[in-house]
mmCIF file with all atom_site columns, C-alpha atoms and ligand atoms in Angstrom:
data_model
loop_
_atom_site.group_PDB
_atom_site.id
_atom_site.type_symbol
_atom_site.label_atom_id
_atom_site.label_alt_id
_atom_site.label_comp_id
_atom_site.label_asym_id
_atom_site.label_entity_id
_atom_site.label_seq_id
_atom_site.pdbx_PDB_ins_code
_atom_site.Cartn_x
_atom_site.Cartn_y
_atom_site.Cartn_z
_atom_site.occupancy
_atom_site.B_iso_or_equiv
_atom_site.pdbx_formal_charge
_atom_site.auth_seq_id
_atom_site.auth_comp_id
_atom_site.auth_asym_id
_atom_site.auth_atom_id
_atom_site.pdbx_PDB_model_num
ATOM   1   C CA  . MET Q 1 1   ? 95.424  60.689 93.419  1.00 91.00 ? 17  MET Q CA  1
ATOM   2   C CA  . LEU Q 1 2   ? 93.442  63.065 91.436  1.00 97.00 ? 18  LEU Q CA  1
ATOM   3   C CA  . ILE Q 1 3   ? 94.646  66.656 90.115  1.00 98.00 ? 19  ILE Q CA  1
ATOM   4   C CA  . ARG Q 1 4   ? 91.933  68.985 89.599  1.00 98.00 ? 20  ARG Q CA  1
ATOM   5   C CA  . PRO Q 1 5   ? 91.292  72.778 89.903  1.00 98.00 ? 21  PRO Q CA  1
ATOM   6   C CA  . GLU Q 1 6   ? 90.877  74.162 93.374  1.00 98.00 ? 22  GLU Q CA  1
ATOM   7   C CA  . THR Q 1 7   ? 87.278  75.033 94.573  1.00 97.00 ? 23  THR Q CA  1
ATOM   8   C CA  . PRO Q 1 8   ? 86.397  77.580 97.265  1.00 96.00 ? 24  PRO Q CA  1
ATOM   9   C CA  . ALA Q 1 9   ? 85.832  74.660 99.461  1.00 97.00 ? 25  ALA Q CA  1
ATOM   10  C CA  . ASP Q 1 10  ? 89.770  73.760 99.121  1.00 98.00 ? 26  ASP Q CA  1
ATOM   11  C CA  . VAL Q 1 11  ? 91.004  77.138 100.316 1.00 97.00 ? 27  VAL Q CA  1
ATOM   12  C CA  . ASP Q 1 12  ? 91.616  76.258 103.960 1.00 98.00 ? 28  ASP Q CA  1
ATOM   13  C CA  . SER Q 1 13  ? 93.119  72.906 103.008 1.00 98.00 ? 29  SER Q CA  1
ATOM   14  C CA  . VAL Q 1 14  ? 95.430  74.594 100.571 1.00 98.00 ? 30  VAL Q CA  1
ATOM   15  C CA  . GLY Q 1 15  ? 96.630  76.941 103.404 1.00 98.00 ? 31  GLY Q CA  1
ATOM   16  C CA  . GLU Q 1 16  ? 97.187  73.818 105.603 1.00 98.00 ? 32  GLU Q CA  1
ATOM   17  C CA  . VAL Q 1 17  ? 99.254  72.000 102.995 1.00 98.00 ? 33  VAL Q CA  1
ATOM   18  C CA  . VAL Q 1 18  ? 101.381 75.200 102.340 1.00 98.00 ? 34  VAL Q CA  1
ATOM   19  C CA  . THR Q 1 19  ? 101.831 75.506 106.111 1.00 98.00 ? 35  THR Q CA  1
ATOM   20  C CA  . ALA Q 1 20  ? 102.966 71.971 106.621 1.00 98.00 ? 36  ALA Q CA  1
ATOM   21  C CA  . ALA Q 1 21  ? 105.263 71.969 103.443 1.00 98.00 ? 37  ALA Q CA  1
ATOM   22  C CA  . PHE Q 1 22  ? 107.010 75.178 104.050 1.00 96.00 ? 38  PHE Q CA  1
ATOM   23  C CA  . GLY Q 1 23  ? 107.406 74.961 107.682 1.00 95.00 ? 39  GLY Q CA  1
ATOM   24  C CA  . GLU Q 1 24  ? 109.391 78.028 109.316 1.00 94.00 ? 40  GLU Q CA  1
ATOM   25  C CA  . HIS Q 1 25  ? 109.005 79.940 105.860 1.00 92.00 ? 41  HIS Q CA  1
ATOM   26  C CA  . ALA Q 1 26  ? 105.286 79.302 105.650 1.00 96.00 ? 42  ALA Q CA  1
ATOM   27  C CA  . GLU Q 1 27  ? 104.287 82.780 107.048 1.00 95.00 ? 43  GLU Q CA  1
ATOM   28  C CA  . HIS Q 1 28  ? 105.838 84.555 103.897 1.00 94.00 ? 44  HIS Q CA  1
ATOM   29  C CA  . VAL Q 1 29  ? 104.331 81.894 101.432 1.00 96.00 ? 45  VAL Q CA  1
ATOM   30  C CA  . LEU Q 1 30  ? 100.808 82.000 102.980 1.00 97.00 ? 46  LEU Q CA  1
ATOM   31  C CA  . SER Q 1 31  ? 100.801 85.923 102.818 1.00 96.00 ? 47  SER Q CA  1
ATOM   32  C CA  . MET Q 1 32  ? 102.076 85.773 99.224  1.00 97.00 ? 48  MET Q CA  1
ATOM   33  C CA  . LEU Q 1 33  ? 99.215  83.339 98.357  1.00 97.00 ? 49  LEU Q CA  1
ATOM   34  C CA  . ASP Q 1 34  ? 96.543  85.457 100.325 1.00 97.00 ? 50  ASP Q CA  1
ATOM   35  C CA  . ALA Q 1 35  ? 97.547  88.473 98.232  1.00 97.00 ? 51  ALA Q CA  1
ATOM   36  C CA  . LEU Q 1 36  ? 97.715  86.788 94.927  1.00 98.00 ? 52  LEU Q CA  1
ATOM   37  C CA  . ARG Q 1 37  ? 94.091  85.620 95.517  1.00 97.00 ? 53  ARG Q CA  1
ATOM   38  C CA  . ALA Q 1 38  ? 93.039  89.239 95.473  1.00 97.00 ? 54  ALA Q CA  1
ATOM   39  C CA  . ASP Q 1 39  ? 95.379  90.384 92.951  1.00 98.00 ? 55  ASP Q CA  1
ATOM   40  C CA  . PRO Q 1 40  ? 94.842  90.880 89.278  1.00 98.00 ? 56  PRO Q CA  1
ATOM   41  C CA  . ALA Q 1 41  ? 97.493  88.421 88.569  1.00 98.00 ? 57  ALA Q CA  1
ATOM   42  C CA  . TRP Q 1 42  ? 95.196  85.594 89.629  1.00 98.00 ? 58  TRP Q CA  1
ATOM   43  C CA  . VAL Q 1 43  ? 93.908  83.459 86.847  1.00 98.00 ? 59  VAL Q CA  1
ATOM   44  C CA  . ASP Q 1 44  ? 90.823  81.279 87.413  1.00 97.00 ? 60  ASP Q CA  1
ATOM   45  C CA  . GLY Q 1 45  ? 91.445  77.668 86.970  1.00 97.00 ? 61  GLY Q CA  1
ATOM   46  C CA  . LEU Q 1 46  ? 95.213  77.862 87.336  1.00 98.00 ? 62  LEU Q CA  1
ATOM   47  C CA  . SER Q 1 47  ? 95.267  76.958 91.131  1.00 98.00 ? 63  SER Q CA  1
ATOM   48  C CA  . LEU Q 1 48  ? 95.440  73.038 91.142  1.00 98.00 ? 64  LEU Q CA  1
ATOM   49  C CA  . VAL Q 1 49  ? 95.256  70.663 93.934  1.00 98.00 ? 65  VAL Q CA  1
ATOM   50  C CA  . ALA Q 1 50  ? 96.081  67.027 94.295  1.00 98.00 ? 66  ALA Q CA  1
ATOM   51  C CA  . ALA Q 1 51  ? 93.713  65.112 96.199  1.00 98.00 ? 67  ALA Q CA  1
ATOM   52  C CA  . GLY Q 1 52  ? 94.299  61.618 97.864  1.00 94.00 ? 68  GLY Q CA  1
ATOM   53  C CA  . ASP Q 1 53  ? 92.085  58.656 97.535  1.00 91.00 ? 69  ASP Q CA  1
ATOM   54  C CA  . ASP Q 1 54  ? 89.993  59.908 100.808 1.00 94.00 ? 70  ASP Q CA  1
ATOM   55  C CA  . GLY Q 1 55  ? 89.622  63.151 98.932  1.00 93.00 ? 71  GLY Q CA  1
ATOM   56  C CA  . ASP Q 1 56  ? 92.012  65.144 101.467 1.00 97.00 ? 72  ASP Q CA  1
ATOM   57  C CA  . VAL Q 1 57  ? 94.061  67.673 99.762  1.00 98.00 ? 73  VAL Q CA  1
ATOM   58  C CA  . VAL Q 1 58  ? 97.784  66.723 99.868  1.00 98.00 ? 74  VAL Q CA  1
ATOM   59  C CA  . GLY Q 1 59  ? 99.433  69.054 97.319  1.00 98.00 ? 75  GLY Q CA  1
ATOM   60  C CA  . HIS Q 1 60  ? 98.899  72.473 95.675  1.00 98.00 ? 76  HIS Q CA  1
ATOM   61  C CA  . VAL Q 1 61  ? 100.491 74.427 92.858  1.00 98.00 ? 77  VAL Q CA  1
ATOM   62  C CA  . LEU Q 1 62  ? 99.659  77.860 91.612  1.00 98.00 ? 78  LEU Q CA  1
ATOM   63  C CA  . LEU Q 1 63  ? 100.187 79.648 88.298  1.00 98.00 ? 79  LEU Q CA  1
ATOM   64  C CA  . THR Q 1 64  ? 99.715  83.370 88.278  1.00 98.00 ? 80  THR Q CA  1
ATOM   65  C CA  . ARG Q 1 65  ? 100.261 86.237 85.612  1.00 98.00 ? 81  ARG Q CA  1
ATOM   66  C CA  . VAL Q 1 66  ? 103.380 88.043 85.080  1.00 98.00 ? 82  VAL Q CA  1
ATOM   67  C CA  . ASP Q 1 67  ? 104.240 90.482 82.238  1.00 98.00 ? 83  ASP Q CA  1
ATOM   68  C CA  . VAL Q 1 68  ? 107.260 89.940 79.693  1.00 98.00 ? 84  VAL Q CA  1
ATOM   69  C CA  . ASP Q 1 69  ? 108.236 93.502 78.478  1.00 98.00 ? 85  ASP Q CA  1
ATOM   70  C CA  . SER Q 1 70  ? 109.176 92.387 74.893  1.00 98.00 ? 86  SER Q CA  1
ATOM   71  C CA  . PRO Q 1 71  ? 110.377 94.319 71.939  1.00 97.00 ? 87  PRO Q CA  1
ATOM   72  C CA  . ARG Q 1 72  ? 106.897 93.914 70.519  1.00 98.00 ? 88  ARG Q CA  1
ATOM   73  C CA  . GLY Q 1 73  ? 104.865 94.852 73.594  1.00 98.00 ? 89  GLY Q CA  1
ATOM   74  C CA  . THR Q 1 74  ? 103.836 93.156 76.708  1.00 98.00 ? 90  THR Q CA  1
ATOM   75  C CA  . VAL Q 1 75  ? 103.486 89.444 76.495  1.00 98.00 ? 91  VAL Q CA  1
ATOM   76  C CA  . PRO Q 1 76  ? 101.166 88.002 79.246  1.00 98.00 ? 92  PRO Q CA  1
ATOM   77  C CA  . ALA Q 1 77  ? 102.864 84.982 80.821  1.00 98.00 ? 93  ALA Q CA  1
ATOM   78  C CA  . LEU Q 1 78  ? 102.751 82.971 83.895  1.00 98.00 ? 94  LEU Q CA  1
ATOM   79  C CA  . THR Q 1 79  ? 104.944 82.037 87.113  1.00 98.00 ? 95  THR Q CA  1
ATOM   80  C CA  . LEU Q 1 80  ? 104.529 79.047 89.047  1.00 98.00 ? 96  LEU Q CA  1
ATOM   81  C CA  . THR Q 1 81  ? 104.673 79.553 92.782  1.00 97.00 ? 97  THR Q CA  1
ATOM   82  C CA  . PRO Q 1 82  ? 104.237 78.104 95.285  1.00 97.00 ? 98  PRO Q CA  1
ATOM   83  C CA  . LEU Q 1 83  ? 104.311 74.492 94.839  1.00 98.00 ? 99  LEU Q CA  1
ATOM   84  C CA  . ALA Q 1 84  ? 103.575 72.462 97.930  1.00 98.00 ? 100 ALA Q CA  1
ATOM   85  C CA  . VAL Q 1 85  ? 103.199 68.745 99.059  1.00 98.00 ? 101 VAL Q CA  1
ATOM   86  C CA  . THR Q 1 86  ? 102.352 67.888 102.635 1.00 98.00 ? 102 THR Q CA  1
ATOM   87  C CA  . PRO Q 1 87  ? 105.397 66.331 104.234 1.00 98.00 ? 103 PRO Q CA  1
ATOM   88  C CA  . ALA Q 1 88  ? 103.786 62.765 104.705 1.00 97.00 ? 104 ALA Q CA  1
ATOM   89  C CA  . ALA Q 1 89  ? 102.916 62.565 100.888 1.00 97.00 ? 105 ALA Q CA  1
ATOM   90  C CA  . GLN Q 1 90  ? 106.443 63.797 99.679  1.00 98.00 ? 106 GLN Q CA  1
ATOM   91  C CA  . GLY Q 1 91  ? 108.575 61.745 97.575  1.00 97.00 ? 107 GLY Q CA  1
ATOM   92  C CA  . ARG Q 1 92  ? 105.736 59.895 95.819  1.00 97.00 ? 108 ARG Q CA  1
ATOM   93  C CA  . GLY Q 1 93  ? 105.849 62.002 92.571  1.00 97.00 ? 109 GLY Q CA  1
ATOM   94  C CA  . ILE Q 1 94  ? 102.934 64.124 93.715  1.00 98.00 ? 110 ILE Q CA  1
ATOM   95  C CA  . GLY Q 1 95  ? 105.027 67.241 93.041  1.00 98.00 ? 111 GLY Q CA  1
ATOM   96  C CA  . THR Q 1 96  ? 106.077 66.128 89.677  1.00 98.00 ? 112 THR Q CA  1
ATOM   97  C CA  . ALA Q 1 97  ? 102.341 65.245 88.714  1.00 98.00 ? 113 ALA Q CA  1
ATOM   98  C CA  . LEU Q 1 98  ? 101.323 68.770 89.965  1.00 98.00 ? 114 LEU Q CA  1
ATOM   99  C CA  . VAL Q 1 99  ? 104.183 70.546 87.777  1.00 98.00 ? 115 VAL Q CA  1
ATOM   100 C CA  . THR Q 1 100 ? 103.051 68.452 84.813  1.00 98.00 ? 116 THR Q CA  1
ATOM   101 C CA  . ALA Q 1 101 ? 99.291  69.291 85.368  1.00 98.00 ? 117 ALA Q CA  1
ATOM   102 C CA  . ALA Q 1 102 ? 100.269 73.067 85.663  1.00 98.00 ? 118 ALA Q CA  1
ATOM   103 C CA  . LEU Q 1 103 ? 102.196 73.170 82.268  1.00 98.00 ? 119 LEU Q CA  1
ATOM   104 C CA  . ASP Q 1 104 ? 99.424  70.999 80.819  1.00 98.00 ? 120 ASP Q CA  1
ATOM   105 C CA  . ALA Q 1 105 ? 96.719  73.542 81.909  1.00 98.00 ? 121 ALA Q CA  1
ATOM   106 C CA  . ALA Q 1 106 ? 98.887  76.514 80.764  1.00 98.00 ? 122 ALA Q CA  1
ATOM   107 C CA  . THR Q 1 107 ? 99.593  74.878 77.399  1.00 98.00 ? 123 THR Q CA  1
ATOM   108 C CA  . ALA Q 1 108 ? 95.652  74.199 76.914  1.00 98.00 ? 124 ALA Q CA  1
ATOM   109 C CA  . ALA Q 1 109 ? 94.861  77.940 77.653  1.00 98.00 ? 125 ALA Q CA  1
ATOM   110 C CA  . GLY Q 1 110 ? 97.584  78.991 75.208  1.00 98.00 ? 126 GLY Q CA  1
ATOM   111 C CA  . TRP Q 1 111 ? 99.949  80.631 77.670  1.00 98.00 ? 127 TRP Q CA  1
ATOM   112 C CA  . PRO Q 1 112 ? 103.572 80.910 76.049  1.00 98.00 ? 128 PRO Q CA  1
ATOM   113 C CA  . LEU Q 1 113 ? 105.768 80.501 79.011  1.00 98.00 ? 129 LEU Q CA  1
ATOM   114 C CA  . VAL Q 1 114 ? 105.920 79.574 82.636  1.00 98.00 ? 130 VAL Q CA  1
ATOM   115 C CA  . LEU Q 1 115 ? 108.634 81.258 84.622  1.00 98.00 ? 131 LEU Q CA  1
ATOM   116 C CA  . LEU Q 1 116 ? 109.825 80.379 88.273  1.00 97.00 ? 132 LEU Q CA  1
ATOM   117 C CA  . GLU Q 1 117 ? 112.621 80.501 90.903  1.00 96.00 ? 133 GLU Q CA  1
ATOM   118 C CA  . GLY Q 1 118 ? 113.517 77.127 92.139  1.00 96.00 ? 134 GLY Q CA  1
ATOM   119 C CA  . ASP Q 1 119 ? 116.195 74.474 92.230  1.00 96.00 ? 135 ASP Q CA  1
ATOM   120 C CA  . PRO Q 1 120 ? 117.262 73.457 88.894  1.00 97.00 ? 136 PRO Q CA  1
ATOM   121 C CA  . ARG Q 1 121 ? 117.900 69.916 90.199  1.00 96.00 ? 137 ARG Q CA  1
ATOM   122 C CA  . TYR Q 1 122 ? 114.258 69.620 90.716  1.00 96.00 ? 138 TYR Q CA  1
ATOM   123 C CA  . TYR Q 1 123 ? 112.678 71.724 87.873  1.00 97.00 ? 139 TYR Q CA  1
ATOM   124 C CA  . GLY Q 1 124 ? 115.411 70.936 85.179  1.00 96.00 ? 140 GLY Q CA  1
ATOM   125 C CA  . ARG Q 1 125 ? 113.860 67.376 85.162  1.00 95.00 ? 141 ARG Q CA  1
ATOM   126 C CA  . ARG Q 1 126 ? 110.297 68.569 84.871  1.00 96.00 ? 142 ARG Q CA  1
ATOM   127 C CA  . GLY Q 1 127 ? 110.286 70.833 81.658  1.00 96.00 ? 143 GLY Q CA  1
ATOM   128 C CA  . PHE Q 1 128 ? 112.359 73.841 82.834  1.00 98.00 ? 144 PHE Q CA  1
ATOM   129 C CA  . VAL Q 1 129 ? 115.487 75.404 81.559  1.00 98.00 ? 145 VAL Q CA  1
ATOM   130 C CA  . ALA Q 1 130 ? 117.584 78.520 82.671  1.00 97.00 ? 146 ALA Q CA  1
ATOM   131 C CA  . ALA Q 1 131 ? 115.676 81.703 81.709  1.00 97.00 ? 147 ALA Q CA  1
ATOM   132 C CA  . ASP Q 1 132 ? 118.415 84.220 81.525  1.00 96.00 ? 148 ASP Q CA  1
ATOM   133 C CA  . PRO Q 1 133 ? 120.116 82.781 78.474  1.00 96.00 ? 149 PRO Q CA  1
ATOM   134 C CA  . LEU Q 1 134 ? 116.771 82.665 76.659  1.00 97.00 ? 150 LEU Q CA  1
ATOM   135 C CA  . GLY Q 1 135 ? 116.531 86.648 77.227  1.00 97.00 ? 151 GLY Q CA  1
ATOM   136 C CA  . LEU Q 1 136 ? 114.291 86.467 80.039  1.00 97.00 ? 152 LEU Q CA  1
ATOM   137 C CA  . PRO Q 1 137 ? 116.455 88.054 83.003  1.00 96.00 ? 153 PRO Q CA  1
ATOM   138 C CA  . SER Q 1 138 ? 115.999 87.308 86.583  1.00 95.00 ? 154 SER Q CA  1
ATOM   139 C CA  . PRO Q 1 139 ? 113.798 90.063 88.287  1.00 94.00 ? 155 PRO Q CA  1
ATOM   140 C CA  . SER Q 1 140 ? 115.727 90.011 91.466  1.00 91.00 ? 156 SER Q CA  1
ATOM   141 C CA  . SER Q 1 141 ? 119.443 90.169 92.131  1.00 88.00 ? 157 SER Q CA  1
ATOM   142 C CA  . LEU Q 1 142 ? 118.558 88.094 95.258  1.00 89.00 ? 158 LEU Q CA  1
ATOM   143 C CA  . ILE Q 1 143 ? 117.421 85.030 93.108  1.00 91.00 ? 159 ILE Q CA  1
ATOM   144 C CA  . PRO Q 1 144 ? 120.422 82.863 93.142  1.00 85.00 ? 160 PRO Q CA  1
ATOM   145 C CA  . ALA Q 1 145 ? 122.217 82.169 89.618  1.00 81.00 ? 161 ALA Q CA  1
ATOM   146 C CA  . GLY Q 1 146 ? 120.485 79.377 87.750  1.00 93.00 ? 162 GLY Q CA  1
ATOM   147 C CA  . ALA Q 1 147 ? 117.342 79.413 89.970  1.00 96.00 ? 163 ALA Q CA  1
ATOM   148 C CA  . TRP Q 1 148 ? 115.244 81.709 87.480  1.00 97.00 ? 164 TRP Q CA  1
ATOM   149 C CA  . GLN Q 1 149 ? 114.060 79.187 85.145  1.00 98.00 ? 165 GLN Q CA  1
ATOM   150 C CA  . VAL Q 1 150 ? 111.294 78.865 82.206  1.00 98.00 ? 166 VAL Q CA  1
ATOM   151 C CA  . ALA Q 1 151 ? 109.292 76.201 80.417  1.00 98.00 ? 167 ALA Q CA  1
ATOM   152 C CA  . LEU Q 1 152 ? 108.655 77.172 76.833  1.00 98.00 ? 168 LEU Q CA  1
ATOM   153 C CA  . LEU Q 1 153 ? 105.322 76.209 75.715  1.00 98.00 ? 169 LEU Q CA  1
ATOM   154 C CA  . PRO Q 1 154 ? 103.939 75.592 72.268  1.00 98.00 ? 170 PRO Q CA  1
ATOM   155 C CA  . THR Q 1 155 ? 102.713 79.118 71.469  1.00 98.00 ? 171 THR Q CA  1
ATOM   156 C CA  . HIS Q 1 156 ? 106.081 80.641 72.572  1.00 98.00 ? 172 HIS Q CA  1
ATOM   157 C CA  . ALA Q 1 157 ? 108.036 82.484 69.882  1.00 98.00 ? 173 ALA Q CA  1
ATOM   158 C CA  . PRO Q 1 158 ? 111.712 83.430 69.934  1.00 97.00 ? 174 PRO Q CA  1
ATOM   159 C CA  . TRP Q 1 159 ? 110.983 87.244 70.159  1.00 98.00 ? 175 TRP Q CA  1
ATOM   160 C CA  . MET Q 1 160 ? 109.247 86.797 73.580  1.00 98.00 ? 176 MET Q CA  1
ATOM   161 C CA  . THR Q 1 161 ? 112.155 88.162 75.369  1.00 98.00 ? 177 THR Q CA  1
ATOM   162 C CA  . GLY Q 1 162 ? 112.591 90.993 77.753  1.00 98.00 ? 178 GLY Q CA  1
ATOM   163 C CA  . PRO Q 1 163 ? 112.436 92.040 81.551  1.00 96.00 ? 179 PRO Q CA  1
ATOM   164 C CA  . VAL Q 1 164 ? 109.712 90.357 83.441  1.00 96.00 ? 180 VAL Q CA  1
ATOM   165 C CA  . THR Q 1 165 ? 107.454 92.340 85.494  1.00 96.00 ? 181 THR Q CA  1
ATOM   166 C CA  . LEU Q 1 166 ? 106.101 90.467 88.614  1.00 96.00 ? 182 LEU Q CA  1
ATOM   167 C CA  . SER Q 1 167 ? 102.836 91.099 90.319  1.00 97.00 ? 183 SER Q CA  1
ATOM   168 C CA  . ALA Q 1 168 ? 102.844 93.122 93.614  1.00 96.00 ? 184 ALA Q CA  1
ATOM   169 C CA  . PRO Q 1 169 ? 102.620 90.009 95.702  1.00 96.00 ? 185 PRO Q CA  1
ATOM   170 C CA  . LEU Q 1 170 ? 105.502 88.205 94.142  1.00 95.00 ? 186 LEU Q CA  1
ATOM   171 C CA  . ARG Q 1 171 ? 107.519 91.536 94.055  1.00 93.00 ? 187 ARG Q CA  1
ATOM   172 C CA  . ALA Q 1 172 ? 107.198 91.623 97.978  1.00 90.00 ? 188 ALA Q CA  1
ATOM   173 C CA  . VAL Q 1 173 ? 108.383 88.088 98.280  1.00 86.00 ? 189 VAL Q CA  1
ATOM   174 C CA  . ASN Q 1 174 ? 111.223 88.546 95.876  1.00 78.00 ? 190 ASN Q CA  1
ATOM   175 C CA  . ASP Q 1 175 ? 112.461 91.612 97.931  1.00 74.00 ? 191 ASP Q CA  1
ATOM   176 C CA  . LEU Q 1 176 ? 113.074 89.235 100.959 1.00 72.00 ? 192 LEU Q CA  1
ATOM   177 C CA  . PRO Q 1 177 ? 116.489 87.767 101.474 1.00 66.00 ? 193 PRO Q CA  1
ATOM   178 C CA  . ARG Q 1 178 ? 116.945 84.159 100.256 1.00 67.00 ? 194 ARG Q CA  1
ATOM   179 C CA  . VAL Q 1 179 ? 117.237 81.382 103.057 1.00 53.00 ? 195 VAL Q CA  1
HETATM 180 C C1  . COA W 2 .   ? 109.325 70.445 96.414  1.00 75.59 ? 7   COA W C1  1
HETATM 181 C C2  . COA W 2 .   ? 108.132 69.523 96.650  1.00 75.59 ? 7   COA W C2  1
HETATM 182 C C3  . COA W 2 .   ? 106.994 70.288 96.149  1.00 75.59 ? 7   COA W C3  1
HETATM 183 C C4  . COA W 2 .   ? 108.313 68.169 95.962  1.00 75.59 ? 7   COA W C4  1
HETATM 184 O O1  . COA W 2 .   ? 107.164 67.487 96.180  1.00 75.59 ? 7   COA W O1  1
HETATM 185 P P1  . COA W 2 .   ? 107.046 65.793 96.110  1.00 75.59 ? 7   COA W P1  1
HETATM 186 O O2  . COA W 2 .   ? 105.776 65.317 95.873  1.00 75.59 ? 7   COA W O2  1
HETATM 187 O O3  . COA W 2 .   ? 108.035 65.185 97.171  1.00 75.59 ? 7   COA W O3  1
HETATM 188 O O4  . COA W 2 .   ? 108.161 65.654 94.596  1.00 75.59 ? 7   COA W O4  1
HETATM 189 P P2  . COA W 2 .   ? 108.280 64.190 93.684  1.00 75.59 ? 7   COA W P2  1
HETATM 190 O O5  . COA W 2 .   ? 108.019 63.047 94.706  1.00 75.59 ? 7   COA W O5  1
HETATM 191 O O6  . COA W 2 .   ? 107.503 64.617 92.506  1.00 75.59 ? 7   COA W O6  1
HETATM 192 O O7  . COA W 2 .   ? 109.865 64.216 93.550  1.00 75.59 ? 7   COA W O7  1
HETATM 193 C C5  . COA W 2 .   ? 110.712 63.891 94.497  1.00 75.59 ? 7   COA W C5  1
HETATM 194 C C6  . COA W 2 .   ? 112.079 64.468 94.033  1.00 75.59 ? 7   COA W C6  1
HETATM 195 O O8  . COA W 2 .   ? 112.322 65.763 94.346  1.00 75.59 ? 7   COA W O8  1
HETATM 196 C C7  . COA W 2 .   ? 113.548 66.018 95.162  1.00 75.59 ? 7   COA W C7  1
HETATM 197 N N1  . COA W 2 .   ? 113.145 67.227 95.861  1.00 75.59 ? 7   COA W N1  1
HETATM 198 C C8  . COA W 2 .   ? 112.253 67.298 96.989  1.00 75.59 ? 7   COA W C8  1
HETATM 199 N N2  . COA W 2 .   ? 112.404 68.594 97.491  1.00 75.59 ? 7   COA W N2  1
HETATM 200 C C9  . COA W 2 .   ? 113.361 69.198 96.841  1.00 75.59 ? 7   COA W C9  1
HETATM 201 C C10 . COA W 2 .   ? 114.014 70.571 96.963  1.00 75.59 ? 7   COA W C10 1
HETATM 202 N N3  . COA W 2 .   ? 113.727 71.451 97.889  1.00 75.59 ? 7   COA W N3  1
HETATM 203 N N4  . COA W 2 .   ? 114.989 70.737 96.078  1.00 75.59 ? 7   COA W N4  1
HETATM 204 C C11 . COA W 2 .   ? 115.417 69.889 95.307  1.00 75.59 ? 7   COA W C11 1
HETATM 205 N N5  . COA W 2 .   ? 114.952 68.579 95.041  1.00 75.59 ? 7   COA W N5  1
HETATM 206 C C12 . COA W 2 .   ? 113.883 68.276 96.062  1.00 75.59 ? 7   COA W C12 1
HETATM 207 C C13 . COA W 2 .   ? 113.675 64.553 95.937  1.00 75.59 ? 7   COA W C13 1
HETATM 208 O O9  . COA W 2 .   ? 115.019 64.613 96.256  1.00 75.59 ? 7   COA W O9  1
HETATM 209 C C14 . COA W 2 .   ? 113.067 63.698 94.848  1.00 75.59 ? 7   COA W C14 1
HETATM 210 O O10 . COA W 2 .   ? 114.230 63.462 93.950  1.00 75.59 ? 7   COA W O10 1
HETATM 211 P P3  . COA W 2 .   ? 114.240 62.302 92.834  1.00 75.59 ? 7   COA W P3  1
HETATM 212 O O11 . COA W 2 .   ? 113.179 62.764 91.843  1.00 75.59 ? 7   COA W O11 1
HETATM 213 O O12 . COA W 2 .   ? 115.715 62.503 92.414  1.00 75.59 ? 7   COA W O12 1
HETATM 214 O O13 . COA W 2 .   ? 114.063 61.088 93.536  1.00 75.59 ? 7   COA W O13 1
HETATM 215 C C15 . COA W 2 .   ? 107.971 69.259 98.285  1.00 75.59 ? 7   COA W C15 1
HETATM 216 O O14 . COA W 2 .   ? 109.221 68.706 98.620  1.00 75.59 ? 7   COA W O14 1
HETATM 217 C C16 . COA W 2 .   ? 107.639 70.357 98.913  1.00 75.59 ? 7   COA W C16 1
HETATM 218 O O15 . COA W 2 .   ? 106.512 70.620 99.143  1.00 75.59 ? 7   COA W O15 1
HETATM 219 N N6  . COA W 2 .   ? 108.653 71.073 99.689  1.00 75.59 ? 7   COA W N6  1
HETATM 220 C C17 . COA W 2 .   ? 108.449 72.150 100.368 1.00 75.59 ? 7   COA W C17 1
HETATM 221 C C18 . COA W 2 .   ? 108.078 73.363 99.730  1.00 75.59 ? 7   COA W C18 1
HETATM 222 C C19 . COA W 2 .   ? 109.046 73.752 98.545  1.00 75.59 ? 7   COA W C19 1
HETATM 223 O O16 . COA W 2 .   ? 110.256 73.734 98.664  1.00 75.59 ? 7   COA W O16 1
HETATM 224 N N7  . COA W 2 .   ? 108.340 73.962 97.299  1.00 75.59 ? 7   COA W N7  1
HETATM 225 C C20 . COA W 2 .   ? 109.214 74.311 96.063  1.00 75.59 ? 7   COA W C20 1
HETATM 226 C C21 . COA W 2 .   ? 109.547 75.745 96.072  1.00 75.59 ? 7   COA W C21 1
HETATM 227 S S1  . COA W 2 .   ? 108.095 76.729 95.683  1.00 75.59 ? 7   COA W S1  1
#
């Protein structure tokens, strides 16, 4: 298995992986992904795919830009969503490898932190901690307690706190009731 940046040739395969992974919720995730591709929040090189030995894309992770409105001004940061592994390939560590690769790519590019909404039982063992206690409050009252999490990277500094402004595609998804 190889994790590498997405190329234009991967876009359809990524859509297929997301569709298979998210099942009945795929429509919302796909429209968010499409909107992010055309949004200023998109950061080239931070959409990663996992390819199997035959080259087929079996997993995908995306980091896009958010802003932390800190006391010292806007801090550019990232959010991780979506993360998807095709069902037949789940449970083999591919999701974990994609999260690690995403955090490594963000670190290499000097980003200070990565936020996400997700299950703390999954992300808590993959570098994330609750964001609220670190002064990074949840951007939506619809996000369940404890699900708003952050991974602090080497360039993070303690003053990087404050409300988080999501990109428009993420705001649209965050306004949906949780399943
Ligand atoms: C979540 C997901 C990416 C994990 O991918 P994966 O390759 O199966 O993950 P790994 O093999 O690295 O890790 C498997 C572990 O994740 C757990 N897990 C899988 N889905 C989970 C979920 N929705 N919530 C909590 N834990 C989950 C498994 O129980 C397993 O636990 P273990 O480490 O204690 O054995 C994959 O299940 C998926 O695509 N799910 C549908 C889409 C989704 O929910 N994405 C995350 C939100 S954006």
